[in-house]
Coordinates of C-alpha atoms and ligand atoms in Angstrom, one line a residue:
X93 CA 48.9 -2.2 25.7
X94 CA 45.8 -0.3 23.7
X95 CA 42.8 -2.3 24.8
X96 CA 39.8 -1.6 22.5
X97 CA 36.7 -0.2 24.2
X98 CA 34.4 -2.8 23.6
X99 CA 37.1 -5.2 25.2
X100 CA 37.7 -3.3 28.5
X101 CA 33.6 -3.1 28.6
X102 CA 33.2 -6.6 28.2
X103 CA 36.3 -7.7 30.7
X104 CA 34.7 -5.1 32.9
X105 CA 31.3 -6.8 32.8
X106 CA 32.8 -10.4 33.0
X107 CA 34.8 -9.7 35.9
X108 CA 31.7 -8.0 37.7
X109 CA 29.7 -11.7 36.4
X110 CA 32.6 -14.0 37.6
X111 CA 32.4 -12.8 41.0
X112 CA 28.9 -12.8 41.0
X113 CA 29.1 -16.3 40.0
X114 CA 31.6 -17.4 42.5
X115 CA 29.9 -15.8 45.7
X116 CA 26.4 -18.1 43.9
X117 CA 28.3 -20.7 43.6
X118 CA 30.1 -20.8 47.2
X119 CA 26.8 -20.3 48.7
X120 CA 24.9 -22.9 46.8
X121 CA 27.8 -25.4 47.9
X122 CA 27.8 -24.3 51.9
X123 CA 23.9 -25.0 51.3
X124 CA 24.4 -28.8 49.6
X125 CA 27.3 -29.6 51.7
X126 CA 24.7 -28.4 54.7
X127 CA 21.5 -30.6 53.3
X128 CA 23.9 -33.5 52.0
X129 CA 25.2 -33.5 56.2
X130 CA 22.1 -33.5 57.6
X131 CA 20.9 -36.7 55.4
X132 CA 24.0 -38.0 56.2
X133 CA 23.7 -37.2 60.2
X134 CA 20.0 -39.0 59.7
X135 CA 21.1 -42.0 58.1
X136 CA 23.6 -42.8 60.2
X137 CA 21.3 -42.3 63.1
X138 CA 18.2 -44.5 61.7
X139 CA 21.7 -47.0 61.4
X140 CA 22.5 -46.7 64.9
X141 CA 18.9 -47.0 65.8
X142 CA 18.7 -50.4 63.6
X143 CA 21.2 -51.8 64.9
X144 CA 20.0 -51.5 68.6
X145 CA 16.5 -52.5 67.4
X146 CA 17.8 -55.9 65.9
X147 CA 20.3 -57.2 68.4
X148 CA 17.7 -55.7 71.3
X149 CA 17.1 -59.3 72.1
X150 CA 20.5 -60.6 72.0
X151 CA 21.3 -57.7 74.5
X152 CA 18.5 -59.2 76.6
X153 CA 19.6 -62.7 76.9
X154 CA 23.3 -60.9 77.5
X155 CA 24.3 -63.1 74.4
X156 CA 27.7 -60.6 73.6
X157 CA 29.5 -62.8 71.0
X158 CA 26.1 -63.0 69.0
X159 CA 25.5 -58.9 69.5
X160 CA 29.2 -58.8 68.3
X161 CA 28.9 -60.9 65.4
X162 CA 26.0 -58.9 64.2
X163 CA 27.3 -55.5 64.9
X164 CA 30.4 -56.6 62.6
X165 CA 28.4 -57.8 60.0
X166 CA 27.0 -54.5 59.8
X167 CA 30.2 -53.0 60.3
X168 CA 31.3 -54.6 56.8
X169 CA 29.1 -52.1 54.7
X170 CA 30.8 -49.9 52.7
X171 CA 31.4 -46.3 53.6
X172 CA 30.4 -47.3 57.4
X173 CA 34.5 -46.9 59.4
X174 CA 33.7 -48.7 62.6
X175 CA 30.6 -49.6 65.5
X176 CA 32.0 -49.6 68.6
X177 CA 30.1 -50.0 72.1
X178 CA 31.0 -48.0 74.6
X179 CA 30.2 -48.6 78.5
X180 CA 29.0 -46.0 80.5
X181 CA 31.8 -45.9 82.4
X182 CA 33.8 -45.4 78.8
X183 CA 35.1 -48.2 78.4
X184 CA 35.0 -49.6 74.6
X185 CA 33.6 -53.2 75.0
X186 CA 33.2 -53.8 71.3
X187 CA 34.5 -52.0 68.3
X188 CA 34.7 -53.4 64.6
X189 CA 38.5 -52.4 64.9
X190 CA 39.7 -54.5 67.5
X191 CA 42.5 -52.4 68.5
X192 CA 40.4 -50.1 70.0
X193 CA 38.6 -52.9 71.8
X194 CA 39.4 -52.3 76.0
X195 CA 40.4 -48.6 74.9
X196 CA 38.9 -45.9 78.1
X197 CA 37.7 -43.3 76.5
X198 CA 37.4 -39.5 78.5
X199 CA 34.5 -38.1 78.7
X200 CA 36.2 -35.2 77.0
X201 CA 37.0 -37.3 74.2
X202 CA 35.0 -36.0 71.1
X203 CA 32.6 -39.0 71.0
X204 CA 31.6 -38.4 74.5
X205 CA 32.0 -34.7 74.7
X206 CA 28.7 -34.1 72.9
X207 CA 26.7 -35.3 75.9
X208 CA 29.1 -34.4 78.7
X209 CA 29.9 -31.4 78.2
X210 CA 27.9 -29.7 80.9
X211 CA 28.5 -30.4 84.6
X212 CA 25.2 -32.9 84.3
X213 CA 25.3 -35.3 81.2
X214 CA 22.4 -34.9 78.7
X215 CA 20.0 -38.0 78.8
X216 CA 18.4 -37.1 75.4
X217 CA 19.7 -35.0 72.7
X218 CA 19.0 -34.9 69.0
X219 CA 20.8 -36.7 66.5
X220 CA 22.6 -33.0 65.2
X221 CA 24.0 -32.3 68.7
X222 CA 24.7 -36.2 68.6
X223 CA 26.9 -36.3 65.8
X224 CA 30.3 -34.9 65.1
X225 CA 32.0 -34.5 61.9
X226 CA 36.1 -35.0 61.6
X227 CA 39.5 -36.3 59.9
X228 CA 40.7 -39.4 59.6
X229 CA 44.6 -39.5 58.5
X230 CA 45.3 -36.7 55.8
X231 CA 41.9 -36.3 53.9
X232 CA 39.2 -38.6 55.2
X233 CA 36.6 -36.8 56.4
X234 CA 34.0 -38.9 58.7
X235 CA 30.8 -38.6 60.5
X236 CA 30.4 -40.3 64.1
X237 CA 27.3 -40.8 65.4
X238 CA 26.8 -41.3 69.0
X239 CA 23.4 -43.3 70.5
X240 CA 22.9 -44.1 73.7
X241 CA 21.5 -47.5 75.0
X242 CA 18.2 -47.0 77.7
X243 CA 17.5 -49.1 80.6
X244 CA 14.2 -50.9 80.0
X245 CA 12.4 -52.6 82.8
X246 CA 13.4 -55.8 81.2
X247 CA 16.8 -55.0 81.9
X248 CA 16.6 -54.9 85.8
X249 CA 13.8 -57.8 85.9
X250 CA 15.9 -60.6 84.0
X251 CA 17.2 -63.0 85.7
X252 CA 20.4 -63.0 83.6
X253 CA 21.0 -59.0 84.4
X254 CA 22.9 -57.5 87.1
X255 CA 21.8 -54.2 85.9
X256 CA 20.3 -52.0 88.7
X257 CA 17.0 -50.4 88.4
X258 CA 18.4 -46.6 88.6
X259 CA 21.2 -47.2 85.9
X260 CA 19.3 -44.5 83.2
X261 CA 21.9 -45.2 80.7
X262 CA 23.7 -48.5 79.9
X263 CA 25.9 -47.6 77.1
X264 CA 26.3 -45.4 73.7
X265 CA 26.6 -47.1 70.3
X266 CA 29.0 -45.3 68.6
X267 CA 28.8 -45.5 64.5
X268 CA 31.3 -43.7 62.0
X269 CA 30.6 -43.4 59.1
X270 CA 32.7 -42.5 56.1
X271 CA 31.5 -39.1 54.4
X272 CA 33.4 -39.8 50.7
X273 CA 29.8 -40.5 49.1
X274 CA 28.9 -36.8 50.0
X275 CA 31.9 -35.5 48.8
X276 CA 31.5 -37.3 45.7
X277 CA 27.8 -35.9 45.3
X278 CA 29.8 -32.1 46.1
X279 CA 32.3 -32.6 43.7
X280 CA 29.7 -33.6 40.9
X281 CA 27.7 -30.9 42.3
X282 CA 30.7 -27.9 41.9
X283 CA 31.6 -29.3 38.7
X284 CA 28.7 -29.4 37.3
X285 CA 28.2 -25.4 38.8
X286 CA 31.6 -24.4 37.3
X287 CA 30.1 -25.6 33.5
X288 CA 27.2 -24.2 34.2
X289 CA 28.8 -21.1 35.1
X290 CA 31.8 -21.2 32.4
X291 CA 28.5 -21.8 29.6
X292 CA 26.4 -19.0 31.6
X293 CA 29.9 -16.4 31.0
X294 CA 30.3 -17.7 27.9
X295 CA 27.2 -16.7 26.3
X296 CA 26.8 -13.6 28.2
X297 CA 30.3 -12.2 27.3
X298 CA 29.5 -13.1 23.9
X299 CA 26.0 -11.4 23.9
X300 CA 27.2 -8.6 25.9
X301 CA 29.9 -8.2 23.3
X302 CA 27.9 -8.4 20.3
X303 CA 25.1 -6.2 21.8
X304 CA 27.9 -3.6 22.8
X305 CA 29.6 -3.2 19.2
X306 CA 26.2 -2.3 17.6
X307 CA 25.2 0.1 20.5
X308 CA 28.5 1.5 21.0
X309 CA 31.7 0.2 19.4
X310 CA 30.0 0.9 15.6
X311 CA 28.5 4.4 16.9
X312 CA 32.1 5.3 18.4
X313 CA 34.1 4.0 15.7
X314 CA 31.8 6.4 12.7
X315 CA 32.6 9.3 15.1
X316 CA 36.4 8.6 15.2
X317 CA 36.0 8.1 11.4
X318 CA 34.2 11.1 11.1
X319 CA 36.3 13.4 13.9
X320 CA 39.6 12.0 11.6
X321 CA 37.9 13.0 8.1
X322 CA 37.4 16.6 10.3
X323 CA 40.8 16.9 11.2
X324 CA 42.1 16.3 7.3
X325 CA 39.1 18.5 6.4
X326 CA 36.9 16.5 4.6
X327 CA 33.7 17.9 5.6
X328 CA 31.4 16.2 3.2
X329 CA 29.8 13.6 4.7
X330 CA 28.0 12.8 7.7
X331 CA 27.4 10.0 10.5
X332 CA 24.3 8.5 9.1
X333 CA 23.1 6.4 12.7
X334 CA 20.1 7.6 14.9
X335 CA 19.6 6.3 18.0
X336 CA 17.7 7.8 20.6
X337 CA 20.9 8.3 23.4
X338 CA 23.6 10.0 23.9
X339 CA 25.6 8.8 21.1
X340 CA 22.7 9.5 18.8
X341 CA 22.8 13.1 20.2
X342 CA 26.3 13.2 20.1
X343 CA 26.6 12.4 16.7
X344 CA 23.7 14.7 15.8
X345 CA 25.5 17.5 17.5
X346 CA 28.7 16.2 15.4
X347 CA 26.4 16.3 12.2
X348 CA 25.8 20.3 13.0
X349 CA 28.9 21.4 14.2
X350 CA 30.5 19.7 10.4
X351 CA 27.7 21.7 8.6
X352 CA 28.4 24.8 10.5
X353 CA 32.2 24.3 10.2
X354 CA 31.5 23.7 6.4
X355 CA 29.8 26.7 5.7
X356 CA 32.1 28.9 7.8
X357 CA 34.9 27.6 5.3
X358 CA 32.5 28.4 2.0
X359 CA 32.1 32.0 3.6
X360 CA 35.9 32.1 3.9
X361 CA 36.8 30.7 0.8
X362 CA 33.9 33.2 -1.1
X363 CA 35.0 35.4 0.4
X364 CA 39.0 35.2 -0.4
X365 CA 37.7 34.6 -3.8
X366 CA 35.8 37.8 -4.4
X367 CA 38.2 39.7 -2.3
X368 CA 40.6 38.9 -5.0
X369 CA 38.0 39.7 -7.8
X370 CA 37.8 42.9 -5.9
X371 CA 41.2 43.5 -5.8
X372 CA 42.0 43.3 -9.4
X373 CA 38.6 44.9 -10.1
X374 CA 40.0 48.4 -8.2
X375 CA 43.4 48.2 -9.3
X376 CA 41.8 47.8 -12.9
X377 CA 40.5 51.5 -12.2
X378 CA 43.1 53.0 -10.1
X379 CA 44.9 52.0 -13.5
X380 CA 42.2 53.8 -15.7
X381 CA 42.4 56.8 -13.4
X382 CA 46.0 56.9 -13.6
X383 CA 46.0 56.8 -17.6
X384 CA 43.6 59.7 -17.3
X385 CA 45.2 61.6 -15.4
X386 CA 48.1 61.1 -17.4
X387 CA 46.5 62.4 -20.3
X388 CA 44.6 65.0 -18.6
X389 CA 48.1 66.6 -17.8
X390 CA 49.4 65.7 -21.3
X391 CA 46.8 67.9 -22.6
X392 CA 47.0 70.4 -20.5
X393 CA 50.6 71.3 -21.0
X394 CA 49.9 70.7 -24.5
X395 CA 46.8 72.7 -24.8
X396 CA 49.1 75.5 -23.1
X397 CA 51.5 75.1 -25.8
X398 CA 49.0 74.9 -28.8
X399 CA 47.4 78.7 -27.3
X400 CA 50.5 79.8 -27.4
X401 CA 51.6 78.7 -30.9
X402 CA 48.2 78.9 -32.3
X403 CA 48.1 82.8 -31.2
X404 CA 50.9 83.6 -32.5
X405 CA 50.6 81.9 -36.0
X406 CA 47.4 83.0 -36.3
X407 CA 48.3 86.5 -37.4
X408 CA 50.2 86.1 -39.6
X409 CA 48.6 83.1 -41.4
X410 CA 45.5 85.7 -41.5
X411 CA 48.1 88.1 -44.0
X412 CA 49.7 85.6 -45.7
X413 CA 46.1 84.6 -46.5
X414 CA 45.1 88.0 -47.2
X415 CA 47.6 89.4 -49.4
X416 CA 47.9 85.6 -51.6
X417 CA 44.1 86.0 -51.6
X418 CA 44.7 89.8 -53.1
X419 CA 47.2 89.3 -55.5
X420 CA 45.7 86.2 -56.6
X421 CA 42.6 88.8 -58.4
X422 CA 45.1 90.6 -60.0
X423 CA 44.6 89.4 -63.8
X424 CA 47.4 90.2 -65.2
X425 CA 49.2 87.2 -63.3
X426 CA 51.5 84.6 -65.2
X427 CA 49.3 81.2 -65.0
X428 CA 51.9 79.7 -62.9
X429 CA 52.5 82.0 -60.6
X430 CA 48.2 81.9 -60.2
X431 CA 49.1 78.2 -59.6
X432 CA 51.5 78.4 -57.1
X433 CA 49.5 81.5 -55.4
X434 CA 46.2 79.0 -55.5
X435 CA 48.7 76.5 -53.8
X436 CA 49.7 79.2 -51.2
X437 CA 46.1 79.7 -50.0
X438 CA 44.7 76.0 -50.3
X439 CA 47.9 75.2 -47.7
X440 CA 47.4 78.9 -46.0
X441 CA 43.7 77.8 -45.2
X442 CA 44.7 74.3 -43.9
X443 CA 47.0 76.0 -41.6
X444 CA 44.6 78.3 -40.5
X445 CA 42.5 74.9 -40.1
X446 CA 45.1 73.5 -37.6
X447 CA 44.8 76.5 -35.9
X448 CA 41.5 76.6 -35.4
X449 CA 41.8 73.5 -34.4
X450 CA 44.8 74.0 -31.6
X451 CA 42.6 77.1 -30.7
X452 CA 39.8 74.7 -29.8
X453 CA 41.9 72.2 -28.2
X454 CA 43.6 74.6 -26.2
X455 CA 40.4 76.9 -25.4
X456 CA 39.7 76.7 -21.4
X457 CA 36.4 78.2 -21.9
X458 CA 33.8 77.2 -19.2
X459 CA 30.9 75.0 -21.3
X460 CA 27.6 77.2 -21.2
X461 CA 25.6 73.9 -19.5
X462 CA 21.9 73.9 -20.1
X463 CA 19.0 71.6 -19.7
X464 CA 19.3 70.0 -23.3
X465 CA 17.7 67.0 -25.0
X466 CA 20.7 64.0 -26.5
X467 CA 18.7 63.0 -28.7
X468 CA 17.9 66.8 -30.2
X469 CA 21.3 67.4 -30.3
X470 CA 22.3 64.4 -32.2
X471 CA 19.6 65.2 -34.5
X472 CA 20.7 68.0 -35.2
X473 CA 24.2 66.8 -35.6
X474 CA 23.6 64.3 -38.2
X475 CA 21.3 67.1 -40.3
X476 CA 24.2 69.3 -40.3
X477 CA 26.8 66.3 -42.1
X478 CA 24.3 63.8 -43.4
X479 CA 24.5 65.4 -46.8
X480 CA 27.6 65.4 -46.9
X481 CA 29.1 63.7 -50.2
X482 CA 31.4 61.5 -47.5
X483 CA 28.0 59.8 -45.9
X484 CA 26.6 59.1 -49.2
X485 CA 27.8 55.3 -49.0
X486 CA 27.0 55.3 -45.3
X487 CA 23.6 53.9 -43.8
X488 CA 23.0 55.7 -40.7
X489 CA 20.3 53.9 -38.2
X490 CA 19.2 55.8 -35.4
X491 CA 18.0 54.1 -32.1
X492 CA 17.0 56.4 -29.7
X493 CA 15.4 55.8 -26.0
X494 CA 12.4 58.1 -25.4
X495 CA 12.8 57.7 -21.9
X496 CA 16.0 60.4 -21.5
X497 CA 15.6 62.6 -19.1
X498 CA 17.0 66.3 -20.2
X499 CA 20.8 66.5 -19.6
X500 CA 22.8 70.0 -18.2
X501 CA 25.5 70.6 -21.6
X502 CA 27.0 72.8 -23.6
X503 CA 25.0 71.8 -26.6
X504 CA 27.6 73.3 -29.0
X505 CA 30.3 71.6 -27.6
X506 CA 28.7 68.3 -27.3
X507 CA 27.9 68.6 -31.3
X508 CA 31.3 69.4 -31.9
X509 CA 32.0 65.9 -29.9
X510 CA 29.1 64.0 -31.9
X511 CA 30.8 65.8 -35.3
X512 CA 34.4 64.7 -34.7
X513 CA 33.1 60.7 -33.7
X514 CA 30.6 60.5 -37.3
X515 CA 33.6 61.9 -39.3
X516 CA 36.0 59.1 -37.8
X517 CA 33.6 56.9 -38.1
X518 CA 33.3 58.1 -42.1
X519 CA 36.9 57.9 -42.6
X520 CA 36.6 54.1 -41.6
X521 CA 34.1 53.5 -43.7
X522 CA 35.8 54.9 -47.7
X523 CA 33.6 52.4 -49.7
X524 CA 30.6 52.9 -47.5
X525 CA 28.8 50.9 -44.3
X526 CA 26.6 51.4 -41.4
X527 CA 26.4 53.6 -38.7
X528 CA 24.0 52.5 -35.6
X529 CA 23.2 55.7 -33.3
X530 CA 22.0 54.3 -30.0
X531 CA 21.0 56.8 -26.6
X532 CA 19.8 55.4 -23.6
X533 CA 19.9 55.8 -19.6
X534 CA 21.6 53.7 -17.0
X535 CA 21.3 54.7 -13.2
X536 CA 22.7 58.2 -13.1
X537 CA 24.2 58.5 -16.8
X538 CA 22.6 58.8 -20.6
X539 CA 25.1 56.9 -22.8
X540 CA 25.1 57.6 -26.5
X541 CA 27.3 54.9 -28.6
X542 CA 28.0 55.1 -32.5
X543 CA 28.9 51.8 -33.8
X544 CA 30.6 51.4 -37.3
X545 CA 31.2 49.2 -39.5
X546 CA 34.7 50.2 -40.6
X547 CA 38.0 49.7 -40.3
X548 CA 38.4 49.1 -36.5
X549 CA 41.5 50.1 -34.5
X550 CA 44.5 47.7 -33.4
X551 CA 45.2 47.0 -29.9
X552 CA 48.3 48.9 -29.9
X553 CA 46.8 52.1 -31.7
X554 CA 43.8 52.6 -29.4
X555 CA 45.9 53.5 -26.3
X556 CA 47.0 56.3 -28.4
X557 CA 44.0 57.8 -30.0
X558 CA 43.3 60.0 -27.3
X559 CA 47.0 61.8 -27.2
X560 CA 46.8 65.2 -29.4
X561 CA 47.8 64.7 -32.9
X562 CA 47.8 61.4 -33.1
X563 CA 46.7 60.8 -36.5
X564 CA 46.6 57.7 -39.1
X565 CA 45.2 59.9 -41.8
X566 CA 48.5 61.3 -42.7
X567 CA 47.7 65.2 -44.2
X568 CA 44.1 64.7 -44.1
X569 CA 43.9 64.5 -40.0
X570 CA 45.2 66.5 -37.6
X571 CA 44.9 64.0 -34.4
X572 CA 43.2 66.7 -32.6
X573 CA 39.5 65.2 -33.0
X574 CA 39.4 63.0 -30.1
X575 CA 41.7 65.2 -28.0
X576 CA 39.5 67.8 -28.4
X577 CA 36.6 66.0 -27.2
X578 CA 37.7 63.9 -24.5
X579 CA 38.6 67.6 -23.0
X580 CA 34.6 68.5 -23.5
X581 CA 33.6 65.3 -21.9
X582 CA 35.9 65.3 -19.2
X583 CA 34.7 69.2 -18.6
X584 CA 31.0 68.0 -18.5
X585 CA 32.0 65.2 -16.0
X586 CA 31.4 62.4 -18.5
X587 CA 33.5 59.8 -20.3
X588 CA 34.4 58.7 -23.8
X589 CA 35.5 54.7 -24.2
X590 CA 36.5 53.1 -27.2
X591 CA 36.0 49.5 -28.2
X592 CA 37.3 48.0 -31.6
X593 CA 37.9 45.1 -33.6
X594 CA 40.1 45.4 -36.6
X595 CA 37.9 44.6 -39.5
X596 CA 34.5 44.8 -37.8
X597 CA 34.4 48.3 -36.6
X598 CA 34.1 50.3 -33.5
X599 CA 32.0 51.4 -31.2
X600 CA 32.5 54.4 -29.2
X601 CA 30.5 55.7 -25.9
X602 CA 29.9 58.6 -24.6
X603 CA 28.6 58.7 -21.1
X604 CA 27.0 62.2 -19.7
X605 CA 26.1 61.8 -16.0
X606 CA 22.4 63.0 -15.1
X607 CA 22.1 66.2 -12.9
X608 CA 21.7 64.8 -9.2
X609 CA 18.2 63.5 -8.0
X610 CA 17.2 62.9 -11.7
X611 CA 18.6 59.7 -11.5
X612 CA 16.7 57.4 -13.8
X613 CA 15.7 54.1 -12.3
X614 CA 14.0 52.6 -15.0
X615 CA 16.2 49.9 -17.0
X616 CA 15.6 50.5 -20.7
Ligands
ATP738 N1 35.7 55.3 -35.8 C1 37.0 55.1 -36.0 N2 37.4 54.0 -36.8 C2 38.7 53.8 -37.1 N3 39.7 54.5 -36.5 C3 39.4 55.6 -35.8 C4 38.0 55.9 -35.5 N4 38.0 57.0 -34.7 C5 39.3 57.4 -34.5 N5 40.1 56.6 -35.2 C6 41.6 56.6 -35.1 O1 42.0 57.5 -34.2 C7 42.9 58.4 -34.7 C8 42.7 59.8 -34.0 O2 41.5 60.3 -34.3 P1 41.2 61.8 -34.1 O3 39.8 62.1 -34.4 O4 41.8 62.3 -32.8 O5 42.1 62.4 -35.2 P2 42.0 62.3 -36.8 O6 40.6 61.9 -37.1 O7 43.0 61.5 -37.3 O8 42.1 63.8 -37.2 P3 41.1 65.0 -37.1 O9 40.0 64.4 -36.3 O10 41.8 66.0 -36.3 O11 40.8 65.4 -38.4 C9 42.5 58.5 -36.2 O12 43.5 58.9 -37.0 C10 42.1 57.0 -36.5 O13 43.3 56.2 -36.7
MG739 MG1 38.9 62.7 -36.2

């Protein structure tokens, strides 16, 4: 059986009380049965003594039927058993129960005992050694009370008498009384001690009980509450009780250890969070690096191809152009055949444009790095094309930061990069728009972005801008622009990204890191 703890407490504490109790209330009753004797012992003996004192006289004149008659009347009192005389000799010469009248009694019989017990008999004794206390039948319990009679001097000088002078002792009176009225007063007496006491464990259990829930039933059961919310991991709340003992420690120490335990799981859980965050943030680049170093290789086995193509074309493209160019200032020409020959050397020239253009893709040529200015270069970059008819539409805002720090380039080859993005950025722009220039420095890098307003690019064009000869321009582009570039960035340890919206335009960065320990650590 699962007994609650407040229960076994207060059973504990009872049983502790109830013995208590008992051993009070066995005492208390030896003590009354003890005071409730002796009163008893005394009244019988101021009864023994009264009824000497008032038939003194009759003894005297020797008048027996008279000191009879009294001692019965006497005798009829309630609670009092029997008054007997008793001779010296122990003989019983009277008794109110006439069948002991005549009766010898020993002198080891318990009425006489009390006095004869030693070899000499006692003359005097007090009424306690007197008295004796025993059963009558099954349950009666009865108090005998033994007085002796003394020889007076009248005794041996009456005439009547027959007494003789040395006779110390004529007789004992012998009165038994019946001891039911104290065992009545005991009874009343235990009962009323067993209320008492029932009352007295009554109110303590109950204010034992009561007092032992708020101190320690309430206190144990918020910890259980609390240890159970623990175990589902709820760690939210807390015991809200304060008392200055151990439980109040205990559930103080309970309070910590569910804060501590609570912020261990938040550093867990953060943690798992941003190790995911992390996660996806490095296989993003590992991605990135993994595209680039696709098209790194693409261009390079491409760029060895172009050389090779673009060498060997080049010749020849240089004498078709020649001779077309030659016998085109012969005068004497058909007009048609001028036509055609014009044809030849506008399409002999665009050749020799791809080529130049393959040449440049293809060229491996170490960039001639120098401390240079961005923002000079760009200048100089948008002098070079601003006038050109294709800008004429095209609002070009420049937003440079002062604060940049010269960078180690190939200033050539940079412009080149700067060219090709403000002529995509024109071709996305045929009916005009804006062009926002902007340089600044982050950390260890300048970054230079061109915004447009044009076209934009679609999602599923701008992972291909950057392969070689990709082109949307149809004739008019050869897809080698950005190719071209990205190689020059790439060589100068940089980056190009691209971000477009179709309609809106596009914005393309160009990030140059900053020669080590000219790391900028402003924030412009
Ligand atoms: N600013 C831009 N706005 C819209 N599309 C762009 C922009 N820049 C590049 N593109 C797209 O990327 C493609 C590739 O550009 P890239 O500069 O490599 O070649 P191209 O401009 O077509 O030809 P080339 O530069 O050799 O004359 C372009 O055809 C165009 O579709
Ligand atoms: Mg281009």
């Amino acid at each position: 059986m699962r007994l609650k703890l407040i229960s076994k407490l207060t059973i504990s504490a009872s049983a502790v009380l109830i013995i208590f109790m008992a051993i009070f209330a066995y005492v208390n009753l030896a003590t009354m049965r003890k005071l409730l004797l002796e009163e008893a012992i005394l009244d019988a003996d101021k009864l023994s003594e009264t009824i000497i004192k008032t038939t003194h006289y009759q003894m005297l004149e020797d008048d027996r039927e008279r000191v009879y008659q009294m001692i019965s009347e006497v005798g009829t009192q309630a609670d009092i058993e029997r008054i007997r005389l008793i001779t010296k000799e122990g003989i019983t010469i009277f008794s109110t129960d006439k069948n002991e009248i005549g009766a010898f009694l020993d002198k080891k019989a318990a009425a006489c005992n009390m006095c004869h017990a030693g070899e000499k008999p006692l003359l005097h004794a007090s009424s306690m050694n007197r008295s004796r206390v025993f059963r009558v039948g099954e349950n009666k319990e009865v108090l005998g009370m033994a007085k002796a009679i003394y020889t007076e001097k009248k005794c041996y000088t009456a005439p009547c008498h027959f007494h003789p002078k040395d006779a110390r002792i004529l007789g004992v009176l012998d009165v038994i009384v019946s001891l039911d009225g104290m065992h009545r007063q005991l009874a009343s007496y235990r009962n009323k001690i067993i209320v008492a006491a029932i009352i007295l464990l009554g109110i303590t259990s109950l204010c034992l009980s009561l007092s032992l829930r708020q101190l320690v039933s309430k206190p144990v059961k918020q910890l259980l509450r609390q240890t159970e919310k623990l175990s589902r991991g709820e760690m939210d709340d807390s015991i809200n009780f304060s008392s200055a003992d151990e439980l109040g420690e205990l559930a103080n120490s309970f309070n910590i250890m569910t804060q501590k335990l609570k912020n261990a799981r938040n550093e867990l859980e953060e943690w798992a969070r941003t190790l995911e965050v992390r996660v996806e943030e490095r296989g993003r680049k590992l991605k990135q690096i993994q595209s680039q170093l696709v098209r790194s290789e693409k261009l390079a086995s491409l760029g060895k191809l172009a050389a090779g193509v673009a060498h060997e074309i080049n010749n020849p493209l240089t004498g078709i152009l020649m001779f077309a160019s030659l016998t085109r200032k012969n005068e004497n020409l058909e007009p048609s055949v001028k036509n055609d020959l014009d044809m030849i050397i506008t399409e002999t020239q665009r050749c020799a444009q791809i080529v130049k253009g393959l040449l440049d893709f293809s060229r491996e040529s170490v960039p001639q790095k120098k401390p240079s200015s961005i923002n000079a270069i760009m200048d100089a970059t948008l002098a070079l094309i601003e006038n050109q008819s294709r800008f004429q539409n095209i609002a070009i805002t420049r937003e440079y930061s002062q604060e940049i720090p010269h960078v180690l380039v190939d200033p050539n080859q940079i412009e080149q990069v700067f060219v090709n993005m403000l002529l995509n950025a024109s071709d996305a722009m045929p009916s005009g728009g804006k062009i926002l220039i902007k340089t600044d420095t982050r950390e260890n890098h300048v970054r230079v972005t061109i915004t447009d307003t044009g076209t934009g690019i679609s999602e599923e064009n701008l992972e291909k801008i950057f392969d070689p000869f990709f082109t949307t321009k149809d004739a008019r582009g050869t897809g080698l622009g950005l190719s071209v570039s990205y190689g020059i960035i790439e060589s100068h340890g940089g980056k190009i990204e691209v971000e477009s919206a179709v309609g809106i335009g596009t914005t393309v960065t160009i990030i140059l890191p900053l020669p080590e320990g000219n790391t900028y650590a402003g924030n412009p």
